CSV table of C-alpha atoms and ligand atoms in Angstrom, one decimal:
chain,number,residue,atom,x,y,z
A,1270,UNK,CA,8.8,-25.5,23.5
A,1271,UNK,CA,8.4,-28.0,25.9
A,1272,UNK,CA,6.0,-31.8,25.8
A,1273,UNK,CA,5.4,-31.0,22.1
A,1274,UNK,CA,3.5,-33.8,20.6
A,1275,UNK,CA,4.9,-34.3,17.0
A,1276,UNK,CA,3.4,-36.2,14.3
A,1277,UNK,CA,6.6,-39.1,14.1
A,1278,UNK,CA,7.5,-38.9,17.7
A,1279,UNK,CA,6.0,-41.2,20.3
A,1280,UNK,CA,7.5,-39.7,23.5
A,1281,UNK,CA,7.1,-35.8,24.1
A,1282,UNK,CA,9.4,-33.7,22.8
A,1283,UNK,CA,11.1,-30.3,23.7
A,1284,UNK,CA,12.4,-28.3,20.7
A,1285,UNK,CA,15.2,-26.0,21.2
A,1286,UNK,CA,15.3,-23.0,18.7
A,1287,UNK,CA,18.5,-20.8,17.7
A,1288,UNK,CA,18.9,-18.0,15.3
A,1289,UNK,CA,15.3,-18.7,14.1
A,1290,UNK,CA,16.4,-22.2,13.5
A,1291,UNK,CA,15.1,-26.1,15.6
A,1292,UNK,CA,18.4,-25.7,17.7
A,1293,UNK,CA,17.7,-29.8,19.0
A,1294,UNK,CA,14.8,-31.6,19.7
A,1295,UNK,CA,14.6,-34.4,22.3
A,1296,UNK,CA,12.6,-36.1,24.8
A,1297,UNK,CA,12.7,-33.2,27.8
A,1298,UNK,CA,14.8,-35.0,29.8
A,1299,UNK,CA,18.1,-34.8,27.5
A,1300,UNK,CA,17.0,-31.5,25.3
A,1301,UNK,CA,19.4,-29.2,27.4
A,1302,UNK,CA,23.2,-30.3,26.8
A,1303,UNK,CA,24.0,-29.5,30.0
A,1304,UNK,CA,20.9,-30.6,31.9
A,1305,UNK,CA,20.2,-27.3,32.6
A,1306,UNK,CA,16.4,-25.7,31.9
A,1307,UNK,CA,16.0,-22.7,29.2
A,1308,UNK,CA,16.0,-19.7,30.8
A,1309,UNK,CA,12.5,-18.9,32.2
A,1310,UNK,CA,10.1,-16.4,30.5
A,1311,UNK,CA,10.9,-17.9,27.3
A,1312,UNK,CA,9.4,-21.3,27.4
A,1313,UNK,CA,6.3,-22.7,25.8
A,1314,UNK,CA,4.9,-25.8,27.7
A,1315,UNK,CA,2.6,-27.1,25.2
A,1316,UNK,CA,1.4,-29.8,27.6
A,1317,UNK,CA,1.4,-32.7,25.1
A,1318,UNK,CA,-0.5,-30.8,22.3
A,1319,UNK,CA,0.6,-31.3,18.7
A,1320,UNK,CA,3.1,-28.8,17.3
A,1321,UNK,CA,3.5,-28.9,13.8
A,1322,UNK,CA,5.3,-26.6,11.1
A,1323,UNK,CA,3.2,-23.3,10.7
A,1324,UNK,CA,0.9,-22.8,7.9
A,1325,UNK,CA,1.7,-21.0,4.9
A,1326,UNK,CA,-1.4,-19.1,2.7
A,1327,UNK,CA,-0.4,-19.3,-0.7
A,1328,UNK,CA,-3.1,-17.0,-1.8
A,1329,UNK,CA,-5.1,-14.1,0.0
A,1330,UNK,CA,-6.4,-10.8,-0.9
A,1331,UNK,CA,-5.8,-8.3,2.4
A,1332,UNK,CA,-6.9,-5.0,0.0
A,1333,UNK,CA,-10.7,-6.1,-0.1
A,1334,UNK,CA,-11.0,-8.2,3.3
A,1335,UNK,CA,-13.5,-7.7,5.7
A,1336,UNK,CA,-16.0,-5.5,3.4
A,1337,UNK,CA,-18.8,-7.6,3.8
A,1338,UNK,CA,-21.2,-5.5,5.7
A,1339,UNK,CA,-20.3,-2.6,3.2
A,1340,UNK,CA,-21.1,-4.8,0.6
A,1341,UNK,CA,-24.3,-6.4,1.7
A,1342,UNK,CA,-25.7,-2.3,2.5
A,1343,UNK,CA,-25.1,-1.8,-1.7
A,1344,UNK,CA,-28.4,-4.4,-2.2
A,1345,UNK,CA,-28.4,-7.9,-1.9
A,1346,UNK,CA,-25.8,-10.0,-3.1
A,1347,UNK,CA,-25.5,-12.6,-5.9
A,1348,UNK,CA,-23.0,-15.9,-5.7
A,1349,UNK,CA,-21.6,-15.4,-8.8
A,1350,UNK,CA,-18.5,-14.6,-9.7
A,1351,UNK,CA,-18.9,-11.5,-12.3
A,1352,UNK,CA,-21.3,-9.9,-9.5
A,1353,UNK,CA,-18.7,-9.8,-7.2
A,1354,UNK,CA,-15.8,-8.8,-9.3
A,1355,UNK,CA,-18.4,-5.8,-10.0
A,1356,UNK,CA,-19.5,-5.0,-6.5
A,1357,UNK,CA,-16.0,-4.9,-5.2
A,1358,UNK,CA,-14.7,-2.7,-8.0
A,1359,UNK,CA,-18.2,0.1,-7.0
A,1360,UNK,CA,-16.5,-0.3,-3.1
A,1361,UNK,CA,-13.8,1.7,-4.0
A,1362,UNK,CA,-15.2,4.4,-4.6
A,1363,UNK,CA,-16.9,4.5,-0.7
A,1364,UNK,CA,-13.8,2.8,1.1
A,1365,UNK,CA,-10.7,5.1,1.5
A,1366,UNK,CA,-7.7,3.6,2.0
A,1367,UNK,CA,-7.7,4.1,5.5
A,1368,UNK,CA,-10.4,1.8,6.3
A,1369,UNK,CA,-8.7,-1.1,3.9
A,1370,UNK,CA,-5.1,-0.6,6.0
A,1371,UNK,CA,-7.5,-1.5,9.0
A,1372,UNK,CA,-8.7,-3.8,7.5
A,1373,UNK,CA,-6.1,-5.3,6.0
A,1374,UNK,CA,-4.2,-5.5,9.6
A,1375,UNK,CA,-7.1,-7.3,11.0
A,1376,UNK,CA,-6.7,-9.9,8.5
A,1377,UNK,CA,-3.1,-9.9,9.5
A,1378,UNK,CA,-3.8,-10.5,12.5
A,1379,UNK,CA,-6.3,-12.9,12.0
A,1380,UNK,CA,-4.0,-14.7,9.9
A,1381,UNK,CA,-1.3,-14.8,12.5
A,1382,UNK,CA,-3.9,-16.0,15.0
A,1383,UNK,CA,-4.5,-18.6,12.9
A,1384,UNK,CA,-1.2,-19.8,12.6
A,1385,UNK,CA,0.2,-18.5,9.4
A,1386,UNK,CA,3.8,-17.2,9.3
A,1387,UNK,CA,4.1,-16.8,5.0
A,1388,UNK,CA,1.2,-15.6,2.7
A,1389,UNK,CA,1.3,-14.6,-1.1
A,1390,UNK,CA,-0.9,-11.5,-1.1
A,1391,UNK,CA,-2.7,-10.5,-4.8
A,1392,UNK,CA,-2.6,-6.9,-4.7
A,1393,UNK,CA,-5.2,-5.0,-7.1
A,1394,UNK,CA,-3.5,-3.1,-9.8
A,1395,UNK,CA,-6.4,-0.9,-11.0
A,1396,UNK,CA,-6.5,2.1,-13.3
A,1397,UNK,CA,-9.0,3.6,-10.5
A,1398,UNK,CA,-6.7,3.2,-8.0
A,1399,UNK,CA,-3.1,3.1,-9.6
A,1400,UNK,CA,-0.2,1.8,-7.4
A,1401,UNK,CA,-1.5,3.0,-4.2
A,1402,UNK,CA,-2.8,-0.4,-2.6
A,1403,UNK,CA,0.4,-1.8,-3.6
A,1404,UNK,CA,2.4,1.3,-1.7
A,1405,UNK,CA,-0.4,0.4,1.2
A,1406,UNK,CA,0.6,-3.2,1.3
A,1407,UNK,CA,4.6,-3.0,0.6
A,1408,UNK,CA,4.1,-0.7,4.3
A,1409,UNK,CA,2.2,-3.6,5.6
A,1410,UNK,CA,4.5,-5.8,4.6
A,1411,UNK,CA,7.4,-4.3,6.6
A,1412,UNK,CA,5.5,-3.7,9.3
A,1413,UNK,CA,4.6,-7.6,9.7
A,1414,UNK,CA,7.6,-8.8,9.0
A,1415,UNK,CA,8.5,-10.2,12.3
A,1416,UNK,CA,5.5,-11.8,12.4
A,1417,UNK,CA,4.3,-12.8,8.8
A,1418,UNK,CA,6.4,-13.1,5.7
A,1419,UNK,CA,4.1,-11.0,2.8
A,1420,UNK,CA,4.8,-11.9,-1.0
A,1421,UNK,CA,3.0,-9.8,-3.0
A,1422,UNK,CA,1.4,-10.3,-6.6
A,1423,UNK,CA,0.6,-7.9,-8.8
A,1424,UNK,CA,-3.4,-8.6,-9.4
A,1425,UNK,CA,-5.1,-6.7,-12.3
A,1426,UNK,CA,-8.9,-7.8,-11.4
A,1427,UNK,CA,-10.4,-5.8,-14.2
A,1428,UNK,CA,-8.1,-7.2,-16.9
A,1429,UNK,CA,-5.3,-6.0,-18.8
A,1430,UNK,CA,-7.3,-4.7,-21.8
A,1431,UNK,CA,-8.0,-0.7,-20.5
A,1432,UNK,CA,-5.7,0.9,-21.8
A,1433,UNK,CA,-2.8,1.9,-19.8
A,1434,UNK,CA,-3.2,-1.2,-17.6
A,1435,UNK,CA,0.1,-2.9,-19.1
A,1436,UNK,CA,2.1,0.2,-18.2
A,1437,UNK,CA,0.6,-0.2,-14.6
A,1438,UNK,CA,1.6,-3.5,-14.4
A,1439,UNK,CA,5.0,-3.0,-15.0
A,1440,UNK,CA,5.1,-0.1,-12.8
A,1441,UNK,CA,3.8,-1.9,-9.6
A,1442,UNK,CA,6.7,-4.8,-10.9
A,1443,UNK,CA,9.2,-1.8,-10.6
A,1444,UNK,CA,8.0,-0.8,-7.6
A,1445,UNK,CA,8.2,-3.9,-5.7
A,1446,UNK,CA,5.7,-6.5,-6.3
A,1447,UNK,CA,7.6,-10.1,-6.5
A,1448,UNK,CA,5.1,-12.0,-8.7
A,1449,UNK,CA,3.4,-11.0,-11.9
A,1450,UNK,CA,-0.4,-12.0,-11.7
A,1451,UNK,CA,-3.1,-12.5,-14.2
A,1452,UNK,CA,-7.0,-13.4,-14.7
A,1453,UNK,CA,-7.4,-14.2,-18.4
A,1454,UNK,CA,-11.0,-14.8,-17.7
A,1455,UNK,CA,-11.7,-11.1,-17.4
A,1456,UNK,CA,-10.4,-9.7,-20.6
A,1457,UNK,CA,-12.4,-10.6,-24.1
A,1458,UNK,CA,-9.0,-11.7,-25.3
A,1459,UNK,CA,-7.8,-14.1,-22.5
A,1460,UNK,CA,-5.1,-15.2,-24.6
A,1461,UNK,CA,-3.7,-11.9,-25.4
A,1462,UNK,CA,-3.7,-11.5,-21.5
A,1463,UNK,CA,-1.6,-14.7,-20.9
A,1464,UNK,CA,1.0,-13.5,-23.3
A,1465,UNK,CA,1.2,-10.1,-21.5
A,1466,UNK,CA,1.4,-12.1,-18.1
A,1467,UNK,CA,4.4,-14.2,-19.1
A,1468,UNK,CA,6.3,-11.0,-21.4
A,1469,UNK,CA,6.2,-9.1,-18.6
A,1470,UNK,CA,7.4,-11.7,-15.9
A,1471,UNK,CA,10.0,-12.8,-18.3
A,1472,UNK,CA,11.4,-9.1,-18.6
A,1473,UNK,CA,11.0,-8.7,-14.1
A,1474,UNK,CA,12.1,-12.6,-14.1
A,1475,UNK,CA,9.3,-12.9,-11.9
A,1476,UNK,CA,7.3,-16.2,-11.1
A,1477,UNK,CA,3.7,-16.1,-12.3
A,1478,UNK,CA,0.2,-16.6,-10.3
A,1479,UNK,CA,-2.4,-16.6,-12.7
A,1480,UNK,CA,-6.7,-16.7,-11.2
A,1481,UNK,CA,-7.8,-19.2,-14.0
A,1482,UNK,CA,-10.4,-21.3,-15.2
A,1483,UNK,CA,-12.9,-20.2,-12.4
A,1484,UNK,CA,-15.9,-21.9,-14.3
A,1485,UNK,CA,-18.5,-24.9,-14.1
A,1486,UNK,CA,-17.7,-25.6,-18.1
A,1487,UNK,CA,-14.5,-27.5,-18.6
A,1488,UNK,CA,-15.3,-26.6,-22.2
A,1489,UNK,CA,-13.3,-23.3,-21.5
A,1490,UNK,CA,-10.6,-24.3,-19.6
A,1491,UNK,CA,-7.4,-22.6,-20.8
A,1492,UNK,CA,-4.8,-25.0,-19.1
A,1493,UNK,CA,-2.9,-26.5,-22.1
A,1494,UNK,CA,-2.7,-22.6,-23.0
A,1495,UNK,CA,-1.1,-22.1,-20.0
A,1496,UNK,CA,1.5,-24.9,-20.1
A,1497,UNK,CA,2.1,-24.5,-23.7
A,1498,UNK,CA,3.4,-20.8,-22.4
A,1499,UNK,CA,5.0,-22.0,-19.7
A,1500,UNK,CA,7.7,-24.7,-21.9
A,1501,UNK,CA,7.7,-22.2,-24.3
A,1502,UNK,CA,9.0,-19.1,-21.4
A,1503,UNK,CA,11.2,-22.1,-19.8
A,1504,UNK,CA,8.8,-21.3,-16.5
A,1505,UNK,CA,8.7,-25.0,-15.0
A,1506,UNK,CA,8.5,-24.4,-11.7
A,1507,UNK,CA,7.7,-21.1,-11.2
A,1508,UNK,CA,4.2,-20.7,-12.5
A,1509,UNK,CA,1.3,-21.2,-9.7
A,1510,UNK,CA,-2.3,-21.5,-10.6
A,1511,UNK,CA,-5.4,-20.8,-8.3
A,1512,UNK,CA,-9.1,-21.7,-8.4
A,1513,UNK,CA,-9.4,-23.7,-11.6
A,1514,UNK,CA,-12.6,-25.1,-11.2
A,1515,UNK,CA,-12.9,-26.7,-14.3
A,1516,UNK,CA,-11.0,-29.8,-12.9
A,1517,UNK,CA,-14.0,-30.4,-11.3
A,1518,UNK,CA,-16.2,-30.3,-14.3
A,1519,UNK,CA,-14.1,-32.5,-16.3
A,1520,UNK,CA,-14.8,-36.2,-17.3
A,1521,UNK,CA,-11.9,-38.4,-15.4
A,1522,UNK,CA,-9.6,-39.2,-18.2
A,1523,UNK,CA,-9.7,-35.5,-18.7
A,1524,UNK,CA,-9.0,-34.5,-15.8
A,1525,UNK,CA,-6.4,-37.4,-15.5
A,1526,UNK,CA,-4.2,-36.1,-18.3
A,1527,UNK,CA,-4.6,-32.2,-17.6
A,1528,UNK,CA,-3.0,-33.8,-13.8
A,1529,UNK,CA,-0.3,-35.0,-15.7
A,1530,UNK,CA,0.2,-32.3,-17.9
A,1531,UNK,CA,0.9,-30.3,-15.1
A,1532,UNK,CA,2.8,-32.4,-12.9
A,1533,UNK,CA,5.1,-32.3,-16.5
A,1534,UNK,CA,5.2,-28.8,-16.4
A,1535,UNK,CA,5.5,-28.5,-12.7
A,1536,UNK,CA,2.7,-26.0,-12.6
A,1537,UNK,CA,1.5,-25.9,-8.8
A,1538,UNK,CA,-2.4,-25.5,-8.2
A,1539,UNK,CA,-3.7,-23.8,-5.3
A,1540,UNK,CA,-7.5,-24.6,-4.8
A,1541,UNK,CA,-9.6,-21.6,-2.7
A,1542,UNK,CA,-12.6,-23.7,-0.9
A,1543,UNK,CA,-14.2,-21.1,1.1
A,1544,UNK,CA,-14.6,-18.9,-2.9
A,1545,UNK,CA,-14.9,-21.9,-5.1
A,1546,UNK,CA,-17.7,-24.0,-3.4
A,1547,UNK,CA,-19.8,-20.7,-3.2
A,1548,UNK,CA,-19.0,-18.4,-6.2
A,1549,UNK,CA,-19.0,-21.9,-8.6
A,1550,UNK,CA,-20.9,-25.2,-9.0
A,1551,UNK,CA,-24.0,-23.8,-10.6
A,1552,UNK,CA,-24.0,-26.7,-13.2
A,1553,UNK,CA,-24.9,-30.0,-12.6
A,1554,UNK,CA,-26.9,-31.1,-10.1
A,1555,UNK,CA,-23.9,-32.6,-7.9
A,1556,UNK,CA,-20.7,-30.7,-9.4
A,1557,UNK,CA,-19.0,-29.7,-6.5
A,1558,UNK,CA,-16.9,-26.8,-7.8
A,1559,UNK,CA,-13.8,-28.0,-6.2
A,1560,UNK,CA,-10.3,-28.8,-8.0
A,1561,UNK,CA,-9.7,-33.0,-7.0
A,1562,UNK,CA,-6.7,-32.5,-4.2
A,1563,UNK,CA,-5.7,-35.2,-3.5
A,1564,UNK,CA,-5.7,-36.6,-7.4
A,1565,UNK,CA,-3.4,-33.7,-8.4
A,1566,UNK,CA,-1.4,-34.5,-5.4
A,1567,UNK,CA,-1.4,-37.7,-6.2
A,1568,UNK,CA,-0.2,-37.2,-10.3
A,1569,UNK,CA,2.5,-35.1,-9.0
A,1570,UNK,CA,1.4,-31.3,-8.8
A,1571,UNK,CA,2.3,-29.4,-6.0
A,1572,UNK,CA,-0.9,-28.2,-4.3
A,1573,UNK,CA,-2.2,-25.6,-1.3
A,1574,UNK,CA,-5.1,-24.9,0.2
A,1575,UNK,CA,-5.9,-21.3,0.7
A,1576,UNK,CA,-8.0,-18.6,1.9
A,1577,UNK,CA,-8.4,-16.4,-0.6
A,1578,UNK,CA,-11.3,-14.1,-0.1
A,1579,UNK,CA,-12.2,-13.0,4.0
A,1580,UNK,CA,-16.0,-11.9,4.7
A,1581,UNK,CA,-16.8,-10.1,1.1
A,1582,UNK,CA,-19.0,-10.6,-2.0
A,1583,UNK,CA,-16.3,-13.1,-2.9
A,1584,UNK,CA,-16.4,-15.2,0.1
A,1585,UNK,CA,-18.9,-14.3,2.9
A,1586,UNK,CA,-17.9,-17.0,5.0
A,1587,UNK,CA,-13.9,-17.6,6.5
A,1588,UNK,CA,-12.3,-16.0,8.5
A,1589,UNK,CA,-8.4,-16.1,7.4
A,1590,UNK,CA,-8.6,-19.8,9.1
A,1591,UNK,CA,-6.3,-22.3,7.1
A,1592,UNK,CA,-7.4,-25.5,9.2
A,1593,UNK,CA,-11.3,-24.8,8.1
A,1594,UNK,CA,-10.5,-24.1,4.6
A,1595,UNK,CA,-8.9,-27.8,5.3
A,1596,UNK,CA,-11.7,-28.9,6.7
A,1597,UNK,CA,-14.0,-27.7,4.3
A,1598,UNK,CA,-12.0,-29.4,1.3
A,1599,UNK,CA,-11.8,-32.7,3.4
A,1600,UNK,CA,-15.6,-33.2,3.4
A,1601,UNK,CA,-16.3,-31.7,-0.3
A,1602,UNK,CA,-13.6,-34.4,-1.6
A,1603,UNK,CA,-14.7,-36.9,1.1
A,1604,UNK,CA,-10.9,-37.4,2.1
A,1605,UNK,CA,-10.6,-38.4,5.8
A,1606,UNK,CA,-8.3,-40.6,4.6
A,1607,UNK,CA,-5.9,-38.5,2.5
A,1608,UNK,CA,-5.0,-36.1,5.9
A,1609,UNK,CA,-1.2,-36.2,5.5
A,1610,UNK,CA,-2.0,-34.7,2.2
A,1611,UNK,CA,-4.1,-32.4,3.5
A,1612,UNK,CA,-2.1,-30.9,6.2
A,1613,UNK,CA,0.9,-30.7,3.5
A,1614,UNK,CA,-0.9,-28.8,1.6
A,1615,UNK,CA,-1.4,-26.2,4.6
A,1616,UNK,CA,2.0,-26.2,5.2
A,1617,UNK,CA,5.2,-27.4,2.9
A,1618,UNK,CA,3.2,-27.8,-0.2
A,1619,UNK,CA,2.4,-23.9,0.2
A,1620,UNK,CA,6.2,-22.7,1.6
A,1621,UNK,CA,7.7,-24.8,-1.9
A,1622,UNK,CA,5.4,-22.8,-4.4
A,1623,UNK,CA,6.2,-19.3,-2.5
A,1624,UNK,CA,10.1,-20.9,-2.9
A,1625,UNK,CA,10.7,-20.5,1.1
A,1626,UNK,CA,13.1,-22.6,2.7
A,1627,UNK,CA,12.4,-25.4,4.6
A,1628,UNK,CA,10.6,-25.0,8.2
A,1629,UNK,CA,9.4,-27.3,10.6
A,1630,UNK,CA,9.7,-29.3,13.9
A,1631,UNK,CA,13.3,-31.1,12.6
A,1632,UNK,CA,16.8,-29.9,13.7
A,1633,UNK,CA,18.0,-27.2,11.1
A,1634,UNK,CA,14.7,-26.2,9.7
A,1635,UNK,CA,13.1,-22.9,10.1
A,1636,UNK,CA,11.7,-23.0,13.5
A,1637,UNK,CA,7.7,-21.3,12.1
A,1638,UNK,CA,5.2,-23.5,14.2
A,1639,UNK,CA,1.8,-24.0,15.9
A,1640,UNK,CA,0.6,-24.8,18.9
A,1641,UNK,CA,-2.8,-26.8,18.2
A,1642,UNK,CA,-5.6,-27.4,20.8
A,1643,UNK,CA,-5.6,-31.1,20.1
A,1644,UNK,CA,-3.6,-34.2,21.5
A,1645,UNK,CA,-3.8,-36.0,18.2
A,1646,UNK,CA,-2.0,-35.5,15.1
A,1647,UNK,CA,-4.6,-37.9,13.2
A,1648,UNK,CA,-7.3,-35.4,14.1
A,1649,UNK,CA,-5.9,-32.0,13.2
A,1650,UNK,CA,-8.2,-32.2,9.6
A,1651,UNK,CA,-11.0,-33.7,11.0
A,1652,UNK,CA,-11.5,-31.5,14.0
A,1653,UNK,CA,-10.2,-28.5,13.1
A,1654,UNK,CA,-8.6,-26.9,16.6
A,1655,UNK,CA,-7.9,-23.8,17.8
A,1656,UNK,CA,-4.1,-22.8,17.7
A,1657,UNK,CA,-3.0,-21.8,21.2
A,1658,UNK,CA,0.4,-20.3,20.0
A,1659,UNK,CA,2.3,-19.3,17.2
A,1660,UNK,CA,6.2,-19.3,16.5
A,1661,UNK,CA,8.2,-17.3,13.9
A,1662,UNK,CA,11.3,-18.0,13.3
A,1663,UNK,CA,11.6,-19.1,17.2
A,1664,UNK,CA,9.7,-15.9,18.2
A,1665,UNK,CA,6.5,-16.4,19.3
A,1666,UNK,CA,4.2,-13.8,17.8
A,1667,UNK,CA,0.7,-15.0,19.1
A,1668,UNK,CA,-0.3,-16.7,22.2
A,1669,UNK,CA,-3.9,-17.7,23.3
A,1670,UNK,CA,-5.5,-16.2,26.6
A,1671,UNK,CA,-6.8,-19.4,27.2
A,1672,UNK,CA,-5.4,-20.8,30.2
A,1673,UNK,CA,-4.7,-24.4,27.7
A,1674,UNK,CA,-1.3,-23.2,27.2
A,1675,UNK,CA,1.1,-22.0,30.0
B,143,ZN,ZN1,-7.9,-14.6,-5.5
């Protein structure tokens, strides 16, 4: 990659890539050992335009993308989050799973477009519909892998309590999902349904990605249950948590020590804009149903920003784009000033809680980067720009028409 603009560089760089690997990274001029120019055809010139380390989605759902128009021809649509749990579940009955592998790959693809090279993937596990998306998306997996890294979770949506559902769990764990998931706040018993969670990733010794306190009332928030499990299973480290609105709800000394809590824990937090701001926040005039970033960052606990839902009940608007769910959460939290944060949390934040190994625009790390259509590194947050180009591993697997990049 040549003139790459990087964040603590003042002169241009050209990055040099190896086995997948930042081979060297120097001002053009002295990048080539022997002064001689990389072989043509597989340059990128990026013309001055930031490159940074490629972003990682720590939390997406590929098996009900893009089912928005389906949706919205069942009868209008409610922004809640019960209504959409339940309108998704009646789609899968009218889409077969050919049309959610297309769909799927053109969230893959928009993914990719968008700059991402790793995503955890929660995969329903469903008495209606067995192992089979998992089978669909462990395909999909291997099929991207040159081009996105998949991690997949196994999701029960509708709770653990049919009967039969633990069984399916640990099937789709035998079968190949990675990460055991949970949503406590679907079963009558959500206890019960954390205990089941953390058994059966203790006997898989899998990490744990729990959907939790999705709710306007801090009054029901189940993090200390959460951590109490966690010490008690020795799972510091390895257990993520997403939404958890009811950070936002909280009084601040609350909120304050449930931070701490789970910085002690080292419970990561990923926070879903584009699903939280419109499935929550129907209390208070003024909640805005978004978990406080850059606090949590700021008491210790590792934190992504994430897509989550693409064009359904759950989240109408998105469109697998990392930098606008960035954006988003930048103006809800009014944090112009808290960007470094922000793109971490796009980017290494996200690659630590899915345990990938380092990447980036330094010598020796993984070489997964973007191209951004932008000459400032201060503005990537604010302005949200178009990525021209896409690396993996030193391969470039997407590249803009636009005639920005040569
Ligand atoms: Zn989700």
């Amino acid at each position: 990659v040549l003139d790459a603009r990087l964040a603590d560089c003042a002169a241009l760089q050209t990055l040099l890539t190896n086995g997948g690997r930042i081979a060297a990274s120097a001002p053009r001029a002295n990048a080539c050992p022997d002064g001689a120019p990389p072989a043509a055809g597989r340059t990128l010139v990026a013309g001055g335009r930031v490159v940074m380390p490629a972003f990682v989605d720590a939390h997406v759902h590929l098996d009900k993308a893009l089912l928005l128009g389906v949706a919205e021809a069942q009868g209008p649509l409610a922004p809640r989050l019960e209504a959409a749990i339940e309108r998704v579940a009646a789609l899968r009955d009218l889409v077969g799973p050919e049309q959610i592998e297309h769909n799927a790959e053109r969230a893959l693809a928009r993914l990719v477009r968008h700059g991402v090279t790793a995503a955890r993937v929660h995969v329903e596990i469903d008495l209606a519909v067995g192992t089979r998306l998992l089978e669909l998306q462990l395909a999909l997996a291997e099929r991207w892998q040159d081009r996105i890294e998949l991690e997949l979770v196994a999701f029960p949506q509708r709770g653990l309590e049919p009967s039969g559902m633990p069984e399916l769990m640990a099937e789709a764990m035998a079968r190949g999902a990675s990460v055991v998931g949970g949503c406590p706040y679907v079963d009558g018993d959500p206890l019960r349904h954390l205990d089941r969670v953390f058994a059966l990733a203790e006997r898989h010794a899998a990490p744990v990605d729990l959907h939790l306190d999705f709710s306007d009332d801090a009054g029901r928030s189940l993090l200390d249950r959460v951590i109490e499990r966690t010490l008690a299973h020795g799972m510091q480290g390895r257990v993520n948590i997403g939404h958890v609105t009811t950070l936002a709800a909280m009084f601040p000394s609350a909120q304050a020590s449930a931070l701490d809590a789970l910085a002690r824990a080292d419970i990561s937090l990923v926070v879903l804009p584009a699903t939280d701001l419109y499935l929550a926040g129907h209390g208070e005039p003024g909640t805005r149903s978004l978990a406080p970033i850059e606090r949590a960052i700021a008491a210790g606990v590792r934190v992504a920003i994430a897509n989550n839902n693409i064009q359904n009940p759950f989240a109408p608007f998105g469109n697998a784009n990392m930098l606008a769910a960035a954006w988003l959460a930048g103006i809800v939290r009014r944090a112009a000033g808290e960007r470094a944060r922000w793109l971490h949390a796009m980017t290494l934040g996200p690659a630590r809680i899915l345990g990938l190994p380092r990447h980036g625009v330094h010598v020796g790390e993984a070489a997964h980067l973007v191209v951004l259509d932008t000459v400032d590194p201060g503005t990537v947050v604010l302005e949200a720009p178009a990525v021209l180009a896409t690396l993996r591993a030193g391969r470039l697997v997407y590249r803009t028409e636009s005639p920005a990049l040569r």
